[in-house]
Short mmCIF file of C-alpha atoms and ligand atoms in Angstrom, two decimals:
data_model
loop_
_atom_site.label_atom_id
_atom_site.label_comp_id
_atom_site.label_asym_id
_atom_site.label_seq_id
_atom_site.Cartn_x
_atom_site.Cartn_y
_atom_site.Cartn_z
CA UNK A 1 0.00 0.00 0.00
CA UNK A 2 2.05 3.11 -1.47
CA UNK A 3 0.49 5.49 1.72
CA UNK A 4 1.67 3.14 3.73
CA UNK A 5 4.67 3.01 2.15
CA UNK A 6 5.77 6.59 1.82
CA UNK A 7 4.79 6.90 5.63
CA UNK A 8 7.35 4.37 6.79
CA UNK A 9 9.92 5.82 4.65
CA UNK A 10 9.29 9.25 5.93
CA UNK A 11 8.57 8.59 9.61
CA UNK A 12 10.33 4.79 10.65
CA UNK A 13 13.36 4.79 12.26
CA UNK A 14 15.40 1.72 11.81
CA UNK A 15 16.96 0.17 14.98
CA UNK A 16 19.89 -2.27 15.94
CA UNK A 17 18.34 -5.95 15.22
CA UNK A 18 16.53 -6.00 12.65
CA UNK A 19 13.42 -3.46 14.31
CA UNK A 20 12.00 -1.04 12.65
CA UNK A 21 10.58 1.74 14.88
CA UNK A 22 6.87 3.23 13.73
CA UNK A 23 5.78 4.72 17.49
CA UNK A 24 5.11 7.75 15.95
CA UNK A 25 2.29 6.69 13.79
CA UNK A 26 1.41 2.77 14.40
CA UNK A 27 2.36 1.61 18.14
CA UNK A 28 2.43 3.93 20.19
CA UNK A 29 1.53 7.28 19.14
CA UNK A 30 -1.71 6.20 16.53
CA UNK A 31 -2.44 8.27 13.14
CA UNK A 32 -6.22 7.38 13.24
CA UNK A 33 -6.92 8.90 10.22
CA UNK A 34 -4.39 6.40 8.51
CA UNK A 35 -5.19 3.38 10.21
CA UNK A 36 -8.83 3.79 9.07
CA UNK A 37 -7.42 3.64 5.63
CA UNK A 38 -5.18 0.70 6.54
CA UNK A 39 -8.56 -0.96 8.08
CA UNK A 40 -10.54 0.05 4.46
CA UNK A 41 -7.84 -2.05 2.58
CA UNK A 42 -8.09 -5.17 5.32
CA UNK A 43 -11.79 -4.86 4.11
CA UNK A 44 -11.13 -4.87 0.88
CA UNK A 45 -8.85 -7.92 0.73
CA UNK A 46 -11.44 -10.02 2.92
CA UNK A 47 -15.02 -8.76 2.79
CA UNK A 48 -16.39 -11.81 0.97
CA UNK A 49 -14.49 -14.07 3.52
CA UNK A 50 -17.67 -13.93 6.22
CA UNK A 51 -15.20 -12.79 8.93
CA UNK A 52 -17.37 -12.59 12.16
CA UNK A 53 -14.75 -12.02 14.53
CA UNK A 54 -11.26 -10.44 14.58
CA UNK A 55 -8.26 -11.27 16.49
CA UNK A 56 -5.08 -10.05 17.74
CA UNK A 57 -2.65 -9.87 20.33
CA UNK A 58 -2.00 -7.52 23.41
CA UNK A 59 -0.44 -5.08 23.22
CA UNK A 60 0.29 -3.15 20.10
CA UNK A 61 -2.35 -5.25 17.90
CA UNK A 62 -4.96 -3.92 20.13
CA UNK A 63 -5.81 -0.17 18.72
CA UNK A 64 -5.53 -1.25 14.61
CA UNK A 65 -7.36 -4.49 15.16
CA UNK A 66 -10.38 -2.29 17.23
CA UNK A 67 -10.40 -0.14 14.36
CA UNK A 68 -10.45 -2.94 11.58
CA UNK A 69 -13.23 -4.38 13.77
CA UNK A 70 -15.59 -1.48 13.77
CA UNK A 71 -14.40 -1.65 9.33
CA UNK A 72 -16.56 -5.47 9.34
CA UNK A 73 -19.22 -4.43 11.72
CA UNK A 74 -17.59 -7.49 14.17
CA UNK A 75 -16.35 -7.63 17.58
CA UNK A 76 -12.32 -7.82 18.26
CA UNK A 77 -10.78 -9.80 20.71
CA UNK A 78 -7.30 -9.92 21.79
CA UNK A 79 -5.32 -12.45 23.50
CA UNK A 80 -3.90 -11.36 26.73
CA UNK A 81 -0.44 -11.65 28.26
CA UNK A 82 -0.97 -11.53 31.66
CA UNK A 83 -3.62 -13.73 33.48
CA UNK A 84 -5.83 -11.29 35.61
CA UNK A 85 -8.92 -11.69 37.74
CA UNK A 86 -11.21 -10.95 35.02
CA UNK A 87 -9.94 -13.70 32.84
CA UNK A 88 -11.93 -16.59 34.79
CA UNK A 89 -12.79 -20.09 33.83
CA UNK A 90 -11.29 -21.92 30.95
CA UNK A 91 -9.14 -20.56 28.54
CA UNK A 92 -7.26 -21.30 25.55
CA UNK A 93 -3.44 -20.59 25.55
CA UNK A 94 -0.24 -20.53 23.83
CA UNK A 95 3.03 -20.15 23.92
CA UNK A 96 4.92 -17.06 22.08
CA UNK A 97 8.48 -15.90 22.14
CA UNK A 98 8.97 -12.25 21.88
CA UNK A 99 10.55 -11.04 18.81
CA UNK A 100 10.96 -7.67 20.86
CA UNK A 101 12.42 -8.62 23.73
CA UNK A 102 13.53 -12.27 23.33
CA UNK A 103 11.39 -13.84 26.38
CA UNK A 104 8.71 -16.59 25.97
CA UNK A 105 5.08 -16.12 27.51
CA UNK A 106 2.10 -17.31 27.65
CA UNK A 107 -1.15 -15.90 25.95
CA UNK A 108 -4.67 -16.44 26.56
CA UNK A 109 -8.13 -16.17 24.94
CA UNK A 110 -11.24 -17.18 27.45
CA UNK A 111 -13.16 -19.78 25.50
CA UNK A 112 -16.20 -17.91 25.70
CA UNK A 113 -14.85 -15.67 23.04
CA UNK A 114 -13.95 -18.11 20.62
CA UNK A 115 -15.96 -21.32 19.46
CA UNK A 116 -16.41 -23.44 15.76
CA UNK A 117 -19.30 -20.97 14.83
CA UNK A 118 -16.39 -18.07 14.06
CA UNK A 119 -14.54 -16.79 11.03
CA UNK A 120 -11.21 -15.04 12.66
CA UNK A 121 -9.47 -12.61 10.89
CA UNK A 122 -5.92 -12.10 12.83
CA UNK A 123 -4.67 -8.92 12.98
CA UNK A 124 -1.41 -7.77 13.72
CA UNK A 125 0.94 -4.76 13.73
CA UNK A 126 4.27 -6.64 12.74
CA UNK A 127 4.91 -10.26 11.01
CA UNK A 128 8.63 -10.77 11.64
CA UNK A 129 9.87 -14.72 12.63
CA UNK A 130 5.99 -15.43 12.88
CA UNK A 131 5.73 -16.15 16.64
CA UNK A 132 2.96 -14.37 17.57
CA UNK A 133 1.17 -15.46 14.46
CA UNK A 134 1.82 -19.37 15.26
CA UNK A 135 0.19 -18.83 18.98
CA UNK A 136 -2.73 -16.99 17.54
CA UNK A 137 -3.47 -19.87 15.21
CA UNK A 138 -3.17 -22.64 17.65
CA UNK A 139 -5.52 -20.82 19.91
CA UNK A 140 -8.19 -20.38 17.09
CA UNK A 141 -7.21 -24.46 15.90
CA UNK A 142 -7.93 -25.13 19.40
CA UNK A 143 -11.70 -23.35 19.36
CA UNK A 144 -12.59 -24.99 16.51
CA UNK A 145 -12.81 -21.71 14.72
CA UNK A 146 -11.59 -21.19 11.30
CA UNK A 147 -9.30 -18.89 10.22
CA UNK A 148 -9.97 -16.61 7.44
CA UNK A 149 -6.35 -15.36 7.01
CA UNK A 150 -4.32 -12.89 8.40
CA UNK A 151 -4.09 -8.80 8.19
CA UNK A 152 -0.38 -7.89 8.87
CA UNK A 153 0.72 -3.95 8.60
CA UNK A 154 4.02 -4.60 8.16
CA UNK A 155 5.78 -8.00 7.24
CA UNK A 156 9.70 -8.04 7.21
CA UNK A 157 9.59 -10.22 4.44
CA UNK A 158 13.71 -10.93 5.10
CA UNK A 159 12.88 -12.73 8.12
CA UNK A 160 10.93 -15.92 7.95
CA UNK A 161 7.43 -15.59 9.76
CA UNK A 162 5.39 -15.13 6.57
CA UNK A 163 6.71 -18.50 4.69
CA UNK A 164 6.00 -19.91 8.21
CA UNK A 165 2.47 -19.02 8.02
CA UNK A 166 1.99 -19.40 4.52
CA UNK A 167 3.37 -22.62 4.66
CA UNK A 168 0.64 -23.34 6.87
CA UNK A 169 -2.07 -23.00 3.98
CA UNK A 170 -3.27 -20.03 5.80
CA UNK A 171 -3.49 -16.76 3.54
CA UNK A 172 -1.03 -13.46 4.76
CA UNK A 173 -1.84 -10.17 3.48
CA UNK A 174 0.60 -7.73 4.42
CA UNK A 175 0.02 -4.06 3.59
CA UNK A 176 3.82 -3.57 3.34
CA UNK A 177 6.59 -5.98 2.81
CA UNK A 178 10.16 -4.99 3.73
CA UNK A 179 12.16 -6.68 1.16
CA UNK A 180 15.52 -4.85 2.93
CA UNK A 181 16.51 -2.62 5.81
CA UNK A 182 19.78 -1.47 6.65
CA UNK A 183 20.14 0.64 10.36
CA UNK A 184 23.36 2.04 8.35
CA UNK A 185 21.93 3.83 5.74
CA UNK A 186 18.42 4.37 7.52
CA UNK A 187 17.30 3.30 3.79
CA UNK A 188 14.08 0.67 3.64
CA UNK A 189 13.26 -1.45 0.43
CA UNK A 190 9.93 -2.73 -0.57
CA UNK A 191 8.81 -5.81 -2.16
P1 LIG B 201 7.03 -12.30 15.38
O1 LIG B 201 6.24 -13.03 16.43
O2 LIG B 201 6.43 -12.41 14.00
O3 LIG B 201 8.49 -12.65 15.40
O4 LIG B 201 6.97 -10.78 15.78
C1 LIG B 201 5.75 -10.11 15.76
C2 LIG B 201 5.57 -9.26 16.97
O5 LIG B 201 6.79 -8.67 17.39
C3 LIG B 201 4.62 -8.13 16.65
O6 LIG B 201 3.44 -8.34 17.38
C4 LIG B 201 5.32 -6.87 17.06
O7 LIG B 201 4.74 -6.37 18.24
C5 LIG B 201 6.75 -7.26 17.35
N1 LIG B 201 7.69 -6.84 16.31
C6 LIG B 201 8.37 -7.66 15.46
N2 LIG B 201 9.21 -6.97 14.69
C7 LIG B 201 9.05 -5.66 15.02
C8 LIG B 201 9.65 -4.45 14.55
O8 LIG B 201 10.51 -4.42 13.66
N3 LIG B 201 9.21 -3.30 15.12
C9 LIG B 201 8.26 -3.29 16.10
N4 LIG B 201 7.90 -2.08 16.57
N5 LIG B 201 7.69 -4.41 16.58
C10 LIG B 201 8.07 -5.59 16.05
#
């Protein structure tokens, strides 16, 4: 997506290992106004796909996938990362390793949110080695749901996540696909 595109270029900031910073307009300060646009093109790709319910992970996912959400007219729900007293009875869970900061935790859906009558779209800010991706999926494989696909803003296409999840059978649309990045020259390449 060439918006998309042009905003990275102008406004990411590429960091030591391989991360590309967007906090001043995806994940952490939010341009609204572009991630409706971003959420208009996640319709476009999949409004024939009878998605009734879109997921994502805590926390970055949460804001774009809300906003994608209110796009299809569906609820969101997001897997959590940290078990709390309002997440009672059973739940579904995997396990994730943290591309940002290298640990491995646990996430959760309650399995009153999830069941074989939905059509998940996952949502995510970042595809990069595919971790969070491969926990999302298990959880839905575990509900019995089926997954649509998955709505990535930005895949690293050098790193290996997406063949992960394509390899899968499951269909990845990424809005924008770093082909290269280089923390040197501060210069991105697109696919
Ligand atoms: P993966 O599980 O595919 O290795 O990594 C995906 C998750 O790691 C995303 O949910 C995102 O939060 C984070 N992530 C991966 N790469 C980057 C990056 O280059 N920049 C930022 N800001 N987050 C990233």
């Amino acid at each position: 997506m060439r918006l998309l595109e042009e905003r990275i270029k102008k406004d990411g900031i590429i960091g030591e290992g391989n991360v590309l910073k967007v906090d001043s307009f995806l994940n952490h300060q939010m341009d609204i106004d572009l991630i409706c646009k971003l959420a208009d093109e996640f319709y476009r790709l999949y409004e024939n796909n009878g998605v009734n319910k879109i997921l994502t992970i805590e926390a970055s996912g949460i804001g774009i996938a809300a906003i994608v959400a209110q796009r299809f007219g569906v609820p969101m729900v997001f897997a959590k990362k940290f078990k709390t007293k309002n997440l009672t009875g059973d739940i579904f869970t995997a396990k994730v390793e943290s591309f940002t900061h290298g640990t491995v935790y646990d996430i959760m859906v309650s399995k009153k949110f999830l069941s074989e009558k939905d059509n998940v779209l996952i949502i995510d800010d970042f595809l990069a080695k595919g971790q969070a991706l491969l926990g999302l999926t298990k959880i839905v494989k575990d509900s019995g749901a089926k997954i649509v696909g998955c709505g990535i803003v930005i895949e690293k296409a050098f790193q290996d996540g997406g063949k992960k999840i394509r390899d899968l059978g499951i269909r990845v649309e990424s809005l924008a696909r770093i082909k290269e990045m280089s923390a040197e020259t501060g210069v991105v390449f697109f696919d």
